[in-house]
Short mmCIF file of C-alpha atoms in Angstrom, two decimals:
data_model
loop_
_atom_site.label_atom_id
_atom_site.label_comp_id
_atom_site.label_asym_id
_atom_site.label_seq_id
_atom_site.Cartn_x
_atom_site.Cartn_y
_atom_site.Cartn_z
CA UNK A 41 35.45 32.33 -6.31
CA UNK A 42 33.53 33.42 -3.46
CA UNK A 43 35.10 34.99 -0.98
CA UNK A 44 32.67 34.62 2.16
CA UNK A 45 32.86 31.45 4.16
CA UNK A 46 29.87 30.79 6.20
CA UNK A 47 29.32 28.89 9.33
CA UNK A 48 27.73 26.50 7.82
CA UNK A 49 26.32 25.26 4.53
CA UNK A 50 23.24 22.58 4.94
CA UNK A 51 22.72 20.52 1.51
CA UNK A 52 18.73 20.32 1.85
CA UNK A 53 16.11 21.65 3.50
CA UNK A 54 13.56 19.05 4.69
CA UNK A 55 12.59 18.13 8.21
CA UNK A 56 16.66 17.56 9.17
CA UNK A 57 17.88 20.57 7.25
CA UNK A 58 15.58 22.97 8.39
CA UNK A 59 16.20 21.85 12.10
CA UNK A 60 20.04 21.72 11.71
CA UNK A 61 19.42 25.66 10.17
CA UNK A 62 17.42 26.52 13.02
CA UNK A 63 19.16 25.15 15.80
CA UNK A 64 22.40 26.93 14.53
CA UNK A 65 20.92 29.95 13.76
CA UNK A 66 19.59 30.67 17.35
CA UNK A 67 22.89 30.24 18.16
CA UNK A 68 24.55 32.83 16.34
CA UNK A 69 25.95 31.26 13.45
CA UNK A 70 25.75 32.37 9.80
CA UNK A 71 24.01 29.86 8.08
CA UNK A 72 22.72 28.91 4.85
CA UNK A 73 20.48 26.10 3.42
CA UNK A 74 20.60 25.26 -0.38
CA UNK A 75 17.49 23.40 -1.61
CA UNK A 76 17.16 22.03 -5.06
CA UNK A 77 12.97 22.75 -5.22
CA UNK A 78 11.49 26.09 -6.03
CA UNK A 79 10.47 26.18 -1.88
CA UNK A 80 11.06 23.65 1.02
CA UNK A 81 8.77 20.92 0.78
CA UNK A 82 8.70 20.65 -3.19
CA UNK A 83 10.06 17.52 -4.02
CA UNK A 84 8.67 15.85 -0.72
CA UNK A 85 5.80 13.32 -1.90
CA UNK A 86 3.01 14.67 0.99
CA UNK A 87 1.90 12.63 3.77
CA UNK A 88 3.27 11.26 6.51
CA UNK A 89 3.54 10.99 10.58
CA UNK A 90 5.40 12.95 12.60
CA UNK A 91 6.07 11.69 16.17
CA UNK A 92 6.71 15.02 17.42
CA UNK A 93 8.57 15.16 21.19
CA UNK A 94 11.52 15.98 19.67
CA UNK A 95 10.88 18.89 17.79
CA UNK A 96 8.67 19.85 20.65
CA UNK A 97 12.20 19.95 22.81
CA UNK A 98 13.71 22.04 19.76
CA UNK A 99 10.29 24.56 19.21
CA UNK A 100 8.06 24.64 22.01
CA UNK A 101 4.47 24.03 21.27
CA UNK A 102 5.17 24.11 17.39
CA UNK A 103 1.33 22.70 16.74
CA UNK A 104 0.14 26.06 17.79
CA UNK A 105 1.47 27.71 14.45
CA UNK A 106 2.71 24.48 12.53
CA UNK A 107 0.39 23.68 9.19
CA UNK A 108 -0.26 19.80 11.10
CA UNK A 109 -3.28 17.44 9.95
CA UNK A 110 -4.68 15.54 12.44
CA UNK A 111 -3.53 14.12 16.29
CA UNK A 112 -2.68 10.40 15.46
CA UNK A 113 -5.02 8.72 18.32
CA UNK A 114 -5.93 5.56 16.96
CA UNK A 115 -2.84 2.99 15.43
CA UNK A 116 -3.87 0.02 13.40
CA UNK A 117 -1.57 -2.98 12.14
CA UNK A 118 -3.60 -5.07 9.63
CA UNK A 119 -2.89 -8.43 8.06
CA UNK A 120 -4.31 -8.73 4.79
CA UNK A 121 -5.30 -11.74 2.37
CA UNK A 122 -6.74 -11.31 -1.25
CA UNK A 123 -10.08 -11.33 0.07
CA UNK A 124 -10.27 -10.56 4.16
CA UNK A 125 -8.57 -8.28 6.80
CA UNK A 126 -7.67 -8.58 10.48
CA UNK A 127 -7.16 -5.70 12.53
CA UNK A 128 -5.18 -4.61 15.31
CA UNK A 129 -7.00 -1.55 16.60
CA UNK A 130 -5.63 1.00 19.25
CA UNK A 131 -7.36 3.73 20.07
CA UNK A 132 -5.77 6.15 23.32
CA UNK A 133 -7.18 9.46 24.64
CA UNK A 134 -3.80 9.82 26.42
CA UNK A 135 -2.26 10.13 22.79
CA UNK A 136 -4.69 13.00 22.55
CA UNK A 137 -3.20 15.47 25.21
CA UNK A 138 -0.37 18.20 24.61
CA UNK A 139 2.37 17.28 24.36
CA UNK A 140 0.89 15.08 21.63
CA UNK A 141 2.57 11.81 20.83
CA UNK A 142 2.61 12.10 17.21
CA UNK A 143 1.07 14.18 14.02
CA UNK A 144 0.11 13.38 10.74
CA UNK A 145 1.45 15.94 7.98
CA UNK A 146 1.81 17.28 4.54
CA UNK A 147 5.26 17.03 3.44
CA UNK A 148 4.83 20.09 1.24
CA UNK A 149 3.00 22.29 3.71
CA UNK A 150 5.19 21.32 6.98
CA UNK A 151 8.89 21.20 5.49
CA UNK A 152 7.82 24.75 4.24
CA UNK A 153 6.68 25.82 7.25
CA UNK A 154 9.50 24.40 9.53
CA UNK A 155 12.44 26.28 6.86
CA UNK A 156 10.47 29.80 7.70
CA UNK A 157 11.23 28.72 11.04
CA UNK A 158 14.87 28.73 10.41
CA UNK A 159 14.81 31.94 8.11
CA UNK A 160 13.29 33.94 11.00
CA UNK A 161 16.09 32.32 13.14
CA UNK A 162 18.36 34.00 11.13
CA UNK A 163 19.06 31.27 8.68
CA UNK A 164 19.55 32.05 5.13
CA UNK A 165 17.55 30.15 2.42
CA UNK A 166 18.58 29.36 -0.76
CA UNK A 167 16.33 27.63 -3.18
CA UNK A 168 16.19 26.69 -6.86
CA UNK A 169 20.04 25.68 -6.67
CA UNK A 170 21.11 21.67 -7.69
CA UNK A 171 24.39 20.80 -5.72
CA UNK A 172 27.41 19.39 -8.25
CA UNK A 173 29.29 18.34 -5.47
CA UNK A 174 31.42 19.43 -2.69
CA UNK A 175 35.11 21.34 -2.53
CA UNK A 176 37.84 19.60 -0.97
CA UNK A 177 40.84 21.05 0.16
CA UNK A 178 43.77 18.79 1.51
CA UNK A 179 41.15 16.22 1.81
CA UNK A 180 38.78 18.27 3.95
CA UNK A 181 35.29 19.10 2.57
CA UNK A 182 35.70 22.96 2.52
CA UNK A 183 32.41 23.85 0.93
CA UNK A 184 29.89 23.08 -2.06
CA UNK A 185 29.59 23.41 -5.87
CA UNK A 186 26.93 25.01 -7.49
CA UNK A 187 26.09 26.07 -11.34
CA UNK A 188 30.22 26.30 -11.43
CA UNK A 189 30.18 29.01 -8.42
CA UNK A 190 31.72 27.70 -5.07
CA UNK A 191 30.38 28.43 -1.76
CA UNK A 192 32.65 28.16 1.19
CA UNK A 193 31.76 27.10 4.45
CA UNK A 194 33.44 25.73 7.91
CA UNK A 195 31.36 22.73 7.53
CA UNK A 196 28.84 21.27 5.21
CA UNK A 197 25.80 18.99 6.49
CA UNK A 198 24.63 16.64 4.11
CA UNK A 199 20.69 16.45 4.78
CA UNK A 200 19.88 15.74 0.96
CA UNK A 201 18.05 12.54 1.47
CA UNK A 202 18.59 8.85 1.11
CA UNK A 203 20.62 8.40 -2.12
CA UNK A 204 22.65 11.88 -0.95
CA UNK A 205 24.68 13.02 -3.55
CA UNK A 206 26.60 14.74 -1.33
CA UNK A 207 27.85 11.63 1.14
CA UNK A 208 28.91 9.93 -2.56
CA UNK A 209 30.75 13.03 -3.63
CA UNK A 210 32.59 12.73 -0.52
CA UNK A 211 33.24 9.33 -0.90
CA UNK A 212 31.77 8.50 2.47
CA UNK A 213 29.67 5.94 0.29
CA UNK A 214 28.49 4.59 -2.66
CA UNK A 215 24.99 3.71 -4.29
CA UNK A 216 22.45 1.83 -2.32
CA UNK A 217 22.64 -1.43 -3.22
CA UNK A 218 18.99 -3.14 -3.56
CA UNK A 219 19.03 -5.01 -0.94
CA UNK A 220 19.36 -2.18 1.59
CA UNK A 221 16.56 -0.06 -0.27
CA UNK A 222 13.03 0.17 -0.96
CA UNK A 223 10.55 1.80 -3.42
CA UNK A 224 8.15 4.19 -1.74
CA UNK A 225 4.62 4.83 -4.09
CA UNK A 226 1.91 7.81 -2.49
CA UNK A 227 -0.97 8.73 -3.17
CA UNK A 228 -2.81 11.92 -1.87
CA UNK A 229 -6.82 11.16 -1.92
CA UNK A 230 -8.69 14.49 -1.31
CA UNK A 231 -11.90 13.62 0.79
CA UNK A 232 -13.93 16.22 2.86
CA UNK A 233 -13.30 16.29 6.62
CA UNK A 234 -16.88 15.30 7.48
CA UNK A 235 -16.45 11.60 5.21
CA UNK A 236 -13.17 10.99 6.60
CA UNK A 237 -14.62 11.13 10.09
CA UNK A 238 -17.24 8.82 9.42
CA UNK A 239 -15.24 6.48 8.00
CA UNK A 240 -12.30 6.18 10.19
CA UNK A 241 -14.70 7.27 13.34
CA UNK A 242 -12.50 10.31 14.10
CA UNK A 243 -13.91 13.28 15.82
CA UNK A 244 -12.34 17.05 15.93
CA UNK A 245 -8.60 16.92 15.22
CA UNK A 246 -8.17 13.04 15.55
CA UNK A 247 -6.86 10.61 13.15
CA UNK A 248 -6.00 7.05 12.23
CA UNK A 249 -2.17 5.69 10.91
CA UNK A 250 -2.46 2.14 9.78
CA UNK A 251 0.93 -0.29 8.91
CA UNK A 252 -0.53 -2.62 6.51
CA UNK A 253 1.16 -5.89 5.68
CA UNK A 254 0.12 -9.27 3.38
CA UNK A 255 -1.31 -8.97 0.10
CA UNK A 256 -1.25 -5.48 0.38
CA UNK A 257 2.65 -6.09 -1.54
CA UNK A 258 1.49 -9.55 -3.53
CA UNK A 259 3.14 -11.31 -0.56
CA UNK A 260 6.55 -9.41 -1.23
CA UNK A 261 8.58 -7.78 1.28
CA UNK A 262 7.56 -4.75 2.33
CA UNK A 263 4.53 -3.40 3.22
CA UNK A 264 1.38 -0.41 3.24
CA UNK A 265 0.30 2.79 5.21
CA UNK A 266 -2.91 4.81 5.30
CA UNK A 267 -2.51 7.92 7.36
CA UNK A 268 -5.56 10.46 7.76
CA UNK A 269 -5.59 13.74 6.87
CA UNK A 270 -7.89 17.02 7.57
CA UNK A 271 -9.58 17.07 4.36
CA UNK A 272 -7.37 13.96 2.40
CA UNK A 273 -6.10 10.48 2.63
CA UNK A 274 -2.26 9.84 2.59
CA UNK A 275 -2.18 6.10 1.17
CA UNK A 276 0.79 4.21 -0.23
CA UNK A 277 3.58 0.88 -0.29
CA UNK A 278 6.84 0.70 0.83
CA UNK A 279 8.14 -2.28 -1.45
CA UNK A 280 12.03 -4.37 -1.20
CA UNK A 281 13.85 -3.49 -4.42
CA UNK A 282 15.99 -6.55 -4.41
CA UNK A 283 11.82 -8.78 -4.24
CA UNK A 284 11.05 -6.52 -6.93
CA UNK A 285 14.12 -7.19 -9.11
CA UNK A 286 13.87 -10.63 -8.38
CA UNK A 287 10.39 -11.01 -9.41
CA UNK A 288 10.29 -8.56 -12.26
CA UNK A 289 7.23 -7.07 -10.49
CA UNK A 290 6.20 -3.56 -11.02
CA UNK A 291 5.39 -1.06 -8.31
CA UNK A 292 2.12 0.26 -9.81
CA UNK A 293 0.75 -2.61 -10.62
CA UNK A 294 1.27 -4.11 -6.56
CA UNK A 295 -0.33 -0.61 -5.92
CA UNK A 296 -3.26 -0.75 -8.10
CA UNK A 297 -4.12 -4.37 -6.49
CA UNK A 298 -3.74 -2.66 -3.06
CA UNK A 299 -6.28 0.13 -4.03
CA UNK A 300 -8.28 -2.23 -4.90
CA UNK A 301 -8.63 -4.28 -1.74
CA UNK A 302 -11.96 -5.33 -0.59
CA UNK A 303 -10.83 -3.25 2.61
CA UNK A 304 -8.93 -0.79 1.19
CA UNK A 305 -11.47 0.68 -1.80
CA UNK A 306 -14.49 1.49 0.61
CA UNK A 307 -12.27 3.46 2.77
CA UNK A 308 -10.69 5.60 -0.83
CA UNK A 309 -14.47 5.64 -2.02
CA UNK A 310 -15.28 8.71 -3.97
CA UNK A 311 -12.21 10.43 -3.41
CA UNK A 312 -10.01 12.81 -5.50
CA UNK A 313 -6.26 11.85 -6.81
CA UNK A 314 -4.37 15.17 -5.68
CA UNK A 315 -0.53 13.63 -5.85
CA UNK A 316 1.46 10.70 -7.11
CA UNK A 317 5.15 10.00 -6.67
CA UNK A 318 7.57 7.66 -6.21
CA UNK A 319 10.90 7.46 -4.17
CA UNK A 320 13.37 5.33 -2.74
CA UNK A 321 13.37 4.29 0.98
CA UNK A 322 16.43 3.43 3.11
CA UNK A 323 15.52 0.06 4.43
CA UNK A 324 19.15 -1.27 5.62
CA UNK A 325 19.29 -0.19 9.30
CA UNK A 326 22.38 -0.32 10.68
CA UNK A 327 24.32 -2.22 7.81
CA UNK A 328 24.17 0.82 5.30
CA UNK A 329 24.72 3.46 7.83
CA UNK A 330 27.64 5.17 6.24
CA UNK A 331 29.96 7.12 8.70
CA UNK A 332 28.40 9.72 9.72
CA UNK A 333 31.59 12.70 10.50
CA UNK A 334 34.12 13.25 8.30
CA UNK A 335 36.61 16.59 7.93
CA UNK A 336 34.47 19.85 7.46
CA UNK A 337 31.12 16.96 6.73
CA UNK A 338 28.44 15.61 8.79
CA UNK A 339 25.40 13.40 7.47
CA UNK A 340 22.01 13.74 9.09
CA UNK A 341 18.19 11.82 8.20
CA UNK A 342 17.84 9.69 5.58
CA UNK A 343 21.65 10.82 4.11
CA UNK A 344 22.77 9.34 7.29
CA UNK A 345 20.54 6.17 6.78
CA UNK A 346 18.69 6.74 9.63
CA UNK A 347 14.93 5.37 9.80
CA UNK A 348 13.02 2.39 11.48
CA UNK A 349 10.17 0.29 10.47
CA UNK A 350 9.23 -2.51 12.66
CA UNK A 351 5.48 -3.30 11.55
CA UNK A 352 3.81 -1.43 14.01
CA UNK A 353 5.46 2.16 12.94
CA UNK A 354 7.25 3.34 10.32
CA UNK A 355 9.69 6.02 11.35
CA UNK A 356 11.85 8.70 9.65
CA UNK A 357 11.13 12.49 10.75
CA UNK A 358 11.88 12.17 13.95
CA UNK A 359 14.81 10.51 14.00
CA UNK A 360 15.85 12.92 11.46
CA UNK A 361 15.50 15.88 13.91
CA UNK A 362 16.92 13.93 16.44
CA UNK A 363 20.10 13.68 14.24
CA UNK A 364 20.03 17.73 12.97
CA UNK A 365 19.62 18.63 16.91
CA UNK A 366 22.82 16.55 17.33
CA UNK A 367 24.92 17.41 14.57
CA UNK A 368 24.00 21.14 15.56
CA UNK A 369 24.81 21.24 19.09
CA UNK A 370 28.78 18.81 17.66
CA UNK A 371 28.55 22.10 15.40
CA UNK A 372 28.38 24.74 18.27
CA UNK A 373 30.97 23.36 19.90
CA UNK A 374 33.48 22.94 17.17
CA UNK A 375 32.81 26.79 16.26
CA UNK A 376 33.58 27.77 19.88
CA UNK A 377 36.99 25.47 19.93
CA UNK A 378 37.70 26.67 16.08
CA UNK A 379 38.02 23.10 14.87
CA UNK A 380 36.16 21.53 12.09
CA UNK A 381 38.10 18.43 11.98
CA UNK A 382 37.16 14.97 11.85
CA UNK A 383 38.77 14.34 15.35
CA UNK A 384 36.57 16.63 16.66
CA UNK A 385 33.47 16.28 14.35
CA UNK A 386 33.52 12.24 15.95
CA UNK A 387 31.28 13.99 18.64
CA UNK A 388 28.50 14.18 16.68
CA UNK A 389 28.04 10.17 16.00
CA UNK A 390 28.88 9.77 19.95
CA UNK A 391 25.62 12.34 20.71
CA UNK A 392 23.30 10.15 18.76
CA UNK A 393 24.39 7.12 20.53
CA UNK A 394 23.79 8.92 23.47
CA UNK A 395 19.93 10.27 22.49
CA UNK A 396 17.55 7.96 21.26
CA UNK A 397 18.42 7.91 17.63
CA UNK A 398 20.86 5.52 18.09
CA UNK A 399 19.36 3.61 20.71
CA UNK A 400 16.43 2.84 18.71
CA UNK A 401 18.29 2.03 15.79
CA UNK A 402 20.07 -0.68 17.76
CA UNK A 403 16.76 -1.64 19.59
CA UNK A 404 14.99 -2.26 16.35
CA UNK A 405 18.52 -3.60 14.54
CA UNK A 406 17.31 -7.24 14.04
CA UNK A 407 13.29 -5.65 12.61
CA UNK A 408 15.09 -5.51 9.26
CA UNK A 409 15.66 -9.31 8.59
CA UNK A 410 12.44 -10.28 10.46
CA UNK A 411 10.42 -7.86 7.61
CA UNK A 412 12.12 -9.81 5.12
CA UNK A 413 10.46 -13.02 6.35
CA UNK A 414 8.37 -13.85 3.63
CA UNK A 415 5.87 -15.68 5.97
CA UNK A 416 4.60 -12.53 7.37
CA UNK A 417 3.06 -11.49 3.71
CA UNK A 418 0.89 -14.55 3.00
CA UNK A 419 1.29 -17.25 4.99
CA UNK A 420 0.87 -15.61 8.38
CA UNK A 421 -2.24 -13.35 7.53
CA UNK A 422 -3.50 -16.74 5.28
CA UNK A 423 -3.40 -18.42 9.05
CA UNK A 424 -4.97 -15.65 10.99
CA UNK A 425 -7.84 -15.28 8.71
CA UNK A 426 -8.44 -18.91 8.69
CA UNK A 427 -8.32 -19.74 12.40
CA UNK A 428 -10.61 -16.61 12.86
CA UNK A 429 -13.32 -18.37 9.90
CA UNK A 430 -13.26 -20.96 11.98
CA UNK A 431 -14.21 -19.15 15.15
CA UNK A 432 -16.90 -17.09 13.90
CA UNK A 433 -18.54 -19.30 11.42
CA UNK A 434 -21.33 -20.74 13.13
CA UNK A 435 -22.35 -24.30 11.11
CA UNK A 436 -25.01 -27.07 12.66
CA UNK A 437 -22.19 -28.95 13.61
CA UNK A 438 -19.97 -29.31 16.96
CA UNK A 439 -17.34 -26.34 17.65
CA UNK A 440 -14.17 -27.31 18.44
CA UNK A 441 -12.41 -25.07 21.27
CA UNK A 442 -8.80 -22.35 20.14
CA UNK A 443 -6.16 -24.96 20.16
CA UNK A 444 -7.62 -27.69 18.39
CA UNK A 445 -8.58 -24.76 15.78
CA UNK A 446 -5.32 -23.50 15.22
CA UNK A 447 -3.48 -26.67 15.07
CA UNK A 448 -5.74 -28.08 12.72
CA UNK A 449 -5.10 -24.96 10.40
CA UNK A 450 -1.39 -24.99 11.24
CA UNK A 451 -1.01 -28.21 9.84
CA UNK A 452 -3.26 -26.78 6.85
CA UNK A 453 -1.08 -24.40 6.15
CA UNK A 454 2.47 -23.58 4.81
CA UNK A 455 3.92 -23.23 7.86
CA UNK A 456 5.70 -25.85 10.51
CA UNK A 457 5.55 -26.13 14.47
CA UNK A 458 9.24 -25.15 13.89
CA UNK A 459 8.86 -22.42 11.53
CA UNK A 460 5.99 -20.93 14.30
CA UNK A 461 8.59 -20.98 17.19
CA UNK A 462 11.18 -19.68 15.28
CA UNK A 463 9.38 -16.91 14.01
CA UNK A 464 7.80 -16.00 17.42
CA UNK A 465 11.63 -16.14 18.86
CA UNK A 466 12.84 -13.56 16.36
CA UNK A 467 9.84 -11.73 16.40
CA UNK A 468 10.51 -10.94 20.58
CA UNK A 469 14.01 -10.21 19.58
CA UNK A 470 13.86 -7.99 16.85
CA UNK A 471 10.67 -6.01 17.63
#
């Protein structure tokens, strides 16, 4: 048995981990972070956006050395049907300016990048090693398993990802159940710089994120993303388990039909598959947040359940380093007071309701049900494209003027005068 006992042992080292690590570690505390991959960054499926202020409070200017993509400057929400697209375009210089609102990434490239970070902090890193579980010791998590050799620490942060293995061990909760889940299938498309430019209309180091909803999913819960890269396209589907279940429908085959799109394939044109992957996607909200401090324990990111998606962004990193920052800075002080209890670990869920973790988890509470609405996959984009026919085909016959045009395809469609106020009610609410 070892004898050491560090500061702290963090269970992962992505995005949360690392920034737990690194935050201690400039603090004085001895430190390590165990990850399961060869190097940080490993098992993460590449791509993604990173809305950065918050790791800008935590590294200063980290886009100066950080291995980012692009500046996101233009965000686009489009409604899809089987054979047309509508397009919510915004494009913002202001997004464009240091501090920069948001980044997109390579998974593989940042979360190794971000753990160096740490190391040079004084954190210690640890890869190649797969968890069993945690030591308890009069029912206080003392420390972590590994390959039969135990590693003793003050406290352990669980930052090993949505289905963490290390919040079950503790019996802080149990599996996922479907209906508070979601498949996640990536691709990486490998384009040159100068065709991605062109396509998306990008110039320098801008770029494009798009939240795509409809047929992009078959009309099942859930929905796509298309974020730009330097020199490579980061496309995939976030998809409901429970609609999948329900419909025996299979991920790849949704995802094929997406690629496919008459608006999708022109933009993929040409381009090289560089990764494929799969994972699952906490898509509960607040119902399957588990608790978040227990004695010697703390849960951070997607371990703690933490992530928002409310059609117009999806949301994860930050909110994750939002939550390490936190769990740190409850850490700092129970070191200084020498108590690692759950009494006094209760800080740390009482700093995120204080920061905006919390406050936009509660903000965006009631997005969860409202993406569930099946509407919004096929009848909703059905009725936008159809109104918008309307307008812009131009026949040798009288036009009619908006309202007339949209109540006459109202009626047209699947969807009541009822079901429109309704919707439009909960959509103000939850978004």
């Amino acid at each position: 048995m070892a004898e050491d006992v560090f500061d702290a042992i963090i269970v992962g080292a992505g995005v949360a981990g690392s920034s737990a690590a690194y935050r201690l570690a400039k603090a004085g505390l001895q430190v390590v972070m165990i990850e399961r991959g060869p190097f940080p960054g490993s098992k993460n499926l590449s791509g993604g956006v990173l809305y950065g202020r918050v790791l800008h409070e935590l590294i200063p200017n980290f886009w100066e050395s950080a291995p980012v993509e692009r500046v996101i400057t233009n965000q686009v929400v489009s409604f899809l049907t089987a054979d047309s697209s509508i397009n919510l375009d915004f494009q913002t210089e202001a997004f464009n300016q240091p501090p920069y609102n948001g980044f997109t990434v390579l998974r593989a490239r940042f979360d190794r990048w971000l753990a160096e970070q740490a190391e040079a902090a004084g954190a210690m890193l640890v890869p190649g090693i797969k968890v069993d579980g945690v030591v308890k010791r009069d029912g206080r998590v003392v420390g972590i398993t590994a390959d039969g050799e135990e590693m003793l620490a003050k406290v352990v942060i669980a930052a090993d990802g949505a289905n963490s293995f290390i919040a079950q061990n503790a019996g802080l909760r149990g599996k996922i159940p479907t209906g508070q889940a979601a498949v996640g299938v990536k691709e990486v498309i490998g384009l040159p710089r100068e065709v991605i430019e062109e396509r998306f209309h990008l110039k320098d180091n801008e770029g494009a994120a798009y939240n795509i909803v409809g047929y992009a999913t078959r009309g099942v819960p859930g929905g796509g993303f298309l974020y730009t890269n330097t020199e490579s396209l980061s496309i995939g589907l976030v998809i409901h388990l429970d609609a999948l279940v329900e419909r025996q429908l299979k991920p790849a085959e949704i995802f094929e039909d997406f690629l496919a799109h008459p608006m999708i394939a022109p933009l993929i044109k040409g381009g090289k598959l560089l990764e494929y992957g799969a994972h699952l996607v906490p898509e509960g909200g607040l119902k399957m947040m588990p608790p978040l401090a227990a004695d010697g324990l703390l849960l951070v990111g997607d371990a703690a359940g933490l992530g928002v998606n409310n059609g117009f962004v999806v949301r994860g990193m930050d909110l994750a380093i939002g939550s390490a920052v936190a769990a740190a800075d409850t850490i700092i002080e129970a070191q200084a007071a020498d108590d690692f209890s759950a009494a006094r670990l209760q800080s740390y869920p009482a700093r995120l309701e204080k920061s905006f973790v919390m406050q936009d988890m509660r903000t965006y509470a009631r997005a969860v049900n409202f993406m569930k609405n099946e509407r919004l996959f096929e009848a909703y984009p059905a009725l936008l494209a159809n109104v918008l026919t309307d307008i812009y085909r131009q026949e040798a016959q009288p036009k009619k003027n908006l309202v007339p045009t949209l109540l006459k395809n109202l009626k047209a469609s699947k969807i009541s005068l009822l079901d429109l106020v309704k919707d439009a009610l909960a959509g103000g609410r939850a978004l």
